[in-house]
Amino acid sequence: MQNTGNSSPQAGEYVLDSYALLAYLEAEPGSDRVWELLEAAKGGKCHLYMCVVNLGEVMYIVERERGLPKAQETLARIDELPIAIIDVDRVLTLAAAHLKKDCPIAYADCFAAVLSQLKNATLITGDPEFRKIKADCDVQIEWL
């Protein structure tokens, strides 16, 4: 795992986990960096990805905390953002399972980590759970 600090948006690939998207949606610490990346993606300066499993995490958290109407409104907002939502297929699922075998992180977090590996992208997160990922797992993380 390579631990990078904040950097300015540049041509590149980034994966947002649920923590990053929720930080943006709730104007929490780290939201400014996610906003910068969203603006860069709108301008074609970078690409943003999120696994549909992590989108599901965002949705259940919003619905649990604020109800179904707010969750539906949130999904409509997310659908307007320049984030490619990546469906789960066999390759992604088996890679997440393989990572889970060696890393004591939540299974859903494995999908974000593996998507960043497959896209050769930097994972954007502030979730301390990702600190448990071993260095040899080759996940580049930018911490919010």
C-alpha atoms as a PDB file:
ATOM      1  CA  MET A   1       0.000   0.000   0.000  1.00  0.00           C
ATOM      2  CA  GLN A   2       1.371   3.343  -0.909  1.00  0.00           C
ATOM      3  CA  ASN A   3       0.215   6.137   1.348  1.00  0.00           C
ATOM      4  CA  THR A   4      -0.040   9.430  -0.478  1.00  0.00           C
ATOM      5  CA  GLY A   5      -1.041  12.788   0.852  1.00  0.00           C
ATOM      6  CA  ASN A   6      -3.457  15.117  -0.845  1.00  0.00           C
ATOM      7  CA  SER A   7      -2.438  16.119  -4.327  1.00  0.00           C
ATOM      8  CA  SER A   8      -3.959  18.365  -6.906  1.00  0.00           C
ATOM      9  CA  PRO A   9      -6.249  16.821  -9.513  1.00  0.00           C
ATOM     10  CA  GLN A  10      -4.377  15.545 -12.492  1.00  0.00           C
ATOM     11  CA  ALA A  11      -4.928  13.230 -15.397  1.00  0.00           C
ATOM     12  CA  GLY A  12      -5.405   9.973 -13.607  1.00  0.00           C
ATOM     13  CA  GLU A  13      -7.655   7.320 -12.275  1.00  0.00           C
ATOM     14  CA  TYR A  14      -9.359   7.450  -8.873  1.00  0.00           C
ATOM     15  CA  VAL A  15     -11.715   5.144  -7.010  1.00  0.00           C
ATOM     16  CA  LEU A  16     -14.050   6.620  -4.415  1.00  0.00           C
ATOM     17  CA  ASP A  17     -15.128   4.442  -1.535  1.00  0.00           C
ATOM     18  CA  SER A  18     -18.347   5.016   0.400  1.00  0.00           C
ATOM     19  CA  TYR A  19     -16.505   7.099   3.013  1.00  0.00           C
ATOM     20  CA  ALA A  20     -15.302   9.558   0.358  1.00  0.00           C
ATOM     21  CA  LEU A  21     -18.685   9.953  -1.303  1.00  0.00           C
ATOM     22  CA  LEU A  22     -20.480  10.355   2.012  1.00  0.00           C
ATOM     23  CA  ALA A  23     -17.914  12.967   3.082  1.00  0.00           C
ATOM     24  CA  TYR A  24     -18.745  14.924  -0.065  1.00  0.00           C
ATOM     25  CA  LEU A  25     -22.515  14.525   0.246  1.00  0.00           C
ATOM     26  CA  GLU A  26     -22.529  15.480   3.934  1.00  0.00           C
ATOM     27  CA  ALA A  27     -19.928  18.293   3.647  1.00  0.00           C
ATOM     28  CA  GLU A  28     -17.694  16.479   6.138  1.00  0.00           C
ATOM     29  CA  PRO A  29     -13.897  16.688   6.424  1.00  0.00           C
ATOM     30  CA  GLY A  30     -12.368  15.634   3.109  1.00  0.00           C
ATOM     31  CA  SER A  31     -15.314  16.912   1.065  1.00  0.00           C
ATOM     32  CA  ASP A  32     -13.179  19.658  -0.496  1.00  0.00           C
ATOM     33  CA  ARG A  33     -10.796  17.103  -1.996  1.00  0.00           C
ATOM     34  CA  VAL A  34     -13.654  15.013  -3.383  1.00  0.00           C
ATOM     35  CA  TRP A  35     -15.189  18.184  -4.835  1.00  0.00           C
ATOM     36  CA  GLU A  36     -11.837  18.984  -6.528  1.00  0.00           C
ATOM     37  CA  LEU A  37     -11.765  15.522  -8.084  1.00  0.00           C
ATOM     38  CA  LEU A  38     -15.381  15.804  -9.241  1.00  0.00           C
ATOM     39  CA  GLU A  39     -14.603  19.147 -10.887  1.00  0.00           C
ATOM     40  CA  ALA A  40     -11.509  17.679 -12.530  1.00  0.00           C
ATOM     41  CA  ALA A  41     -13.555  14.732 -13.801  1.00  0.00           C
ATOM     42  CA  LYS A  42     -16.182  17.090 -15.231  1.00  0.00           C
ATOM     43  CA  GLY A  43     -13.381  18.795 -17.130  1.00  0.00           C
ATOM     44  CA  GLY A  44     -11.990  15.507 -18.418  1.00  0.00           C
ATOM     45  CA  LYS A  45      -8.819  15.847 -16.337  1.00  0.00           C
ATOM     46  CA  CYS A  46      -9.295  12.569 -14.457  1.00  0.00           C
ATOM     47  CA  HIS A  47     -11.597   9.559 -14.237  1.00  0.00           C
ATOM     48  CA  LEU A  48     -13.605   8.625 -11.162  1.00  0.00           C
ATOM     49  CA  TYR A  49     -14.936   5.150 -10.414  1.00  0.00           C
ATOM     50  CA  MET A  50     -17.011   3.558  -7.689  1.00  0.00           C
ATOM     51  CA  CYS A  51     -18.013  -0.058  -7.274  1.00  0.00           C
ATOM     52  CA  VAL A  52     -21.763  -0.617  -7.199  1.00  0.00           C
ATOM     53  CA  VAL A  53     -21.273  -2.447  -3.871  1.00  0.00           C
ATOM     54  CA  ASN A  54     -19.890   0.751  -2.348  1.00  0.00           C
ATOM     55  CA  LEU A  55     -22.739   2.748  -3.887  1.00  0.00           C
ATOM     56  CA  GLY A  56     -25.041   0.330  -2.064  1.00  0.00           C
ATOM     57  CA  GLU A  57     -23.236   1.156   1.188  1.00  0.00           C
ATOM     58  CA  VAL A  58     -23.879   4.862   0.646  1.00  0.00           C
ATOM     59  CA  MET A  59     -27.530   4.215  -0.079  1.00  0.00           C
ATOM     60  CA  TYR A  60     -28.249   2.036   2.938  1.00  0.00           C
ATOM     61  CA  ILE A  61     -26.497   4.504   5.238  1.00  0.00           C
ATOM     62  CA  VAL A  62     -28.491   7.459   3.899  1.00  0.00           C
ATOM     63  CA  GLU A  63     -31.766   5.529   4.032  1.00  0.00           C
ATOM     64  CA  ARG A  64     -31.067   4.261   7.553  1.00  0.00           C
ATOM     65  CA  GLU A  65     -30.181   7.727   8.834  1.00  0.00           C
ATOM     66  CA  ARG A  66     -32.571   9.908   6.820  1.00  0.00           C
ATOM     67  CA  GLY A  67     -35.279   7.725   5.286  1.00  0.00           C
ATOM     68  CA  LEU A  68     -36.223   6.486   1.843  1.00  0.00           C
ATOM     69  CA  PRO A  69     -37.185   9.841   0.266  1.00  0.00           C
ATOM     70  CA  LYS A  70     -33.773  11.322   1.169  1.00  0.00           C
ATOM     71  CA  ALA A  71     -32.053   8.195  -0.146  1.00  0.00           C
ATOM     72  CA  GLN A  72     -33.903   8.526  -3.460  1.00  0.00           C
ATOM     73  CA  GLU A  73     -32.936  12.203  -3.654  1.00  0.00           C
ATOM     74  CA  THR A  74     -29.316  11.301  -2.877  1.00  0.00           C
ATOM     75  CA  LEU A  75     -29.230   8.657  -5.596  1.00  0.00           C
ATOM     76  CA  ALA A  76     -30.526  11.196  -8.115  1.00  0.00           C
ATOM     77  CA  ARG A  77     -27.689  13.551  -7.073  1.00  0.00           C
ATOM     78  CA  ILE A  78     -25.102  10.787  -7.378  1.00  0.00           C
ATOM     79  CA  ASP A  79     -26.382   9.831 -10.828  1.00  0.00           C
ATOM     80  CA  GLU A  80     -25.563  13.375 -11.993  1.00  0.00           C
ATOM     81  CA  LEU A  81     -21.955  13.176 -10.818  1.00  0.00           C
ATOM     82  CA  PRO A  82     -19.093  12.242 -13.181  1.00  0.00           C
ATOM     83  CA  ILE A  83     -18.494   8.916 -11.454  1.00  0.00           C
ATOM     84  CA  ALA A  84     -18.514   5.660 -13.418  1.00  0.00           C
ATOM     85  CA  ILE A  85     -20.371   3.098 -11.315  1.00  0.00           C
ATOM     86  CA  ILE A  86     -18.744  -0.266 -11.972  1.00  0.00           C
ATOM     87  CA  ASP A  87     -20.893  -3.375 -11.769  1.00  0.00           C
ATOM     88  CA  VAL A  88     -19.599  -6.430  -9.973  1.00  0.00           C
ATOM     89  CA  ASP A  89     -18.584  -9.329 -12.167  1.00  0.00           C
ATOM     90  CA  ARG A  90     -16.862 -12.636 -11.538  1.00  0.00           C
ATOM     91  CA  VAL A  91     -13.344 -11.196 -11.819  1.00  0.00           C
ATOM     92  CA  LEU A  92     -14.022  -8.376  -9.338  1.00  0.00           C
ATOM     93  CA  THR A  93     -15.858 -10.691  -6.930  1.00  0.00           C
ATOM     94  CA  LEU A  94     -13.138 -13.334  -6.865  1.00  0.00           C
ATOM     95  CA  ALA A  95     -10.413 -10.707  -6.524  1.00  0.00           C
ATOM     96  CA  ALA A  96     -12.285  -9.161  -3.570  1.00  0.00           C
ATOM     97  CA  ALA A  97     -12.622 -12.599  -1.979  1.00  0.00           C
ATOM     98  CA  HIS A  98      -8.890 -13.201  -2.458  1.00  0.00           C
ATOM     99  CA  LEU A  99      -8.044  -9.862  -0.841  1.00  0.00           C
ATOM    100  CA  LYS A 100     -10.441 -10.543   2.038  1.00  0.00           C
ATOM    101  CA  LYS A 101      -8.583 -13.778   2.771  1.00  0.00           C
ATOM    102  CA  ASP A 102      -5.448 -11.810   3.679  1.00  0.00           C
ATOM    103  CA  CYS A 103      -6.839  -8.483   4.888  1.00  0.00           C
ATOM    104  CA  PRO A 104      -8.993  -7.966   7.980  1.00  0.00           C
ATOM    105  CA  ILE A 105     -11.207  -5.309   6.359  1.00  0.00           C
ATOM    106  CA  ALA A 106     -14.909  -5.357   5.578  1.00  0.00           C
ATOM    107  CA  TYR A 107     -15.816  -7.353   2.489  1.00  0.00           C
ATOM    108  CA  ALA A 108     -17.439  -4.301   0.862  1.00  0.00           C
ATOM    109  CA  ASP A 109     -14.177  -2.381   1.358  1.00  0.00           C
ATOM    110  CA  CYS A 110     -12.385  -5.150  -0.512  1.00  0.00           C
ATOM    111  CA  PHE A 111     -14.391  -4.232  -3.615  1.00  0.00           C
ATOM    112  CA  ALA A 112     -13.147  -0.628  -3.506  1.00  0.00           C
ATOM    113  CA  ALA A 113      -9.555  -1.788  -2.946  1.00  0.00           C
ATOM    114  CA  VAL A 114      -9.673  -4.350  -5.745  1.00  0.00           C
ATOM    115  CA  LEU A 115     -11.326  -1.910  -8.147  1.00  0.00           C
ATOM    116  CA  SER A 116      -8.443   0.475  -7.509  1.00  0.00           C
ATOM    117  CA  GLN A 117      -6.002  -2.346  -8.283  1.00  0.00           C
ATOM    118  CA  LEU A 118      -7.796  -3.339 -11.495  1.00  0.00           C
ATOM    119  CA  LYS A 119      -8.058   0.272 -12.707  1.00  0.00           C
ATOM    120  CA  ASN A 120      -4.508   1.104 -11.552  1.00  0.00           C
ATOM    121  CA  ALA A 121      -6.214   3.919  -9.669  1.00  0.00           C
ATOM    122  CA  THR A 122      -5.706   5.736  -6.400  1.00  0.00           C
ATOM    123  CA  LEU A 123      -8.275   4.882  -3.752  1.00  0.00           C
ATOM    124  CA  ILE A 124      -9.748   7.993  -2.124  1.00  0.00           C
ATOM    125  CA  THR A 125     -10.839   7.345   1.455  1.00  0.00           C
ATOM    126  CA  GLY A 126     -10.694   8.472   5.030  1.00  0.00           C
ATOM    127  CA  ASP A 127     -11.843   5.142   6.418  1.00  0.00           C
ATOM    128  CA  PRO A 128      -9.242   4.013   8.973  1.00  0.00           C
ATOM    129  CA  GLU A 129     -10.141   0.392   8.233  1.00  0.00           C
ATOM    130  CA  PHE A 130      -8.021   0.656   5.076  1.00  0.00           C
ATOM    131  CA  ARG A 131      -4.918   1.089   7.253  1.00  0.00           C
ATOM    132  CA  LYS A 132      -5.138  -2.692   7.810  1.00  0.00           C
ATOM    133  CA  ILE A 133      -4.311  -3.413   4.169  1.00  0.00           C
ATOM    134  CA  LYS A 134      -0.863  -4.929   3.847  1.00  0.00           C
ATOM    135  CA  ALA A 135       1.808  -3.119   1.836  1.00  0.00           C
ATOM    136  CA  ASP A 136       2.156  -6.023  -0.602  1.00  0.00           C
ATOM    137  CA  CYS A 137      -1.514  -5.698  -1.611  1.00  0.00           C
ATOM    138  CA  ASP A 138      -0.497  -2.848  -3.928  1.00  0.00           C
ATOM    139  CA  VAL A 139      -3.348  -0.461  -3.141  1.00  0.00           C
ATOM    140  CA  GLN A 140      -2.429   3.189  -3.543  1.00  0.00           C
ATOM    141  CA  ILE A 141      -4.433   5.281  -1.054  1.00  0.00           C
ATOM    142  CA  GLU A 142      -4.941   8.997  -0.831  1.00  0.00           C
ATOM    143  CA  TRP A 143      -6.237   9.829   2.638  1.00  0.00           C
ATOM    144  CA  LEU A 144      -8.901  12.442   3.143  1.00  0.00           C
END
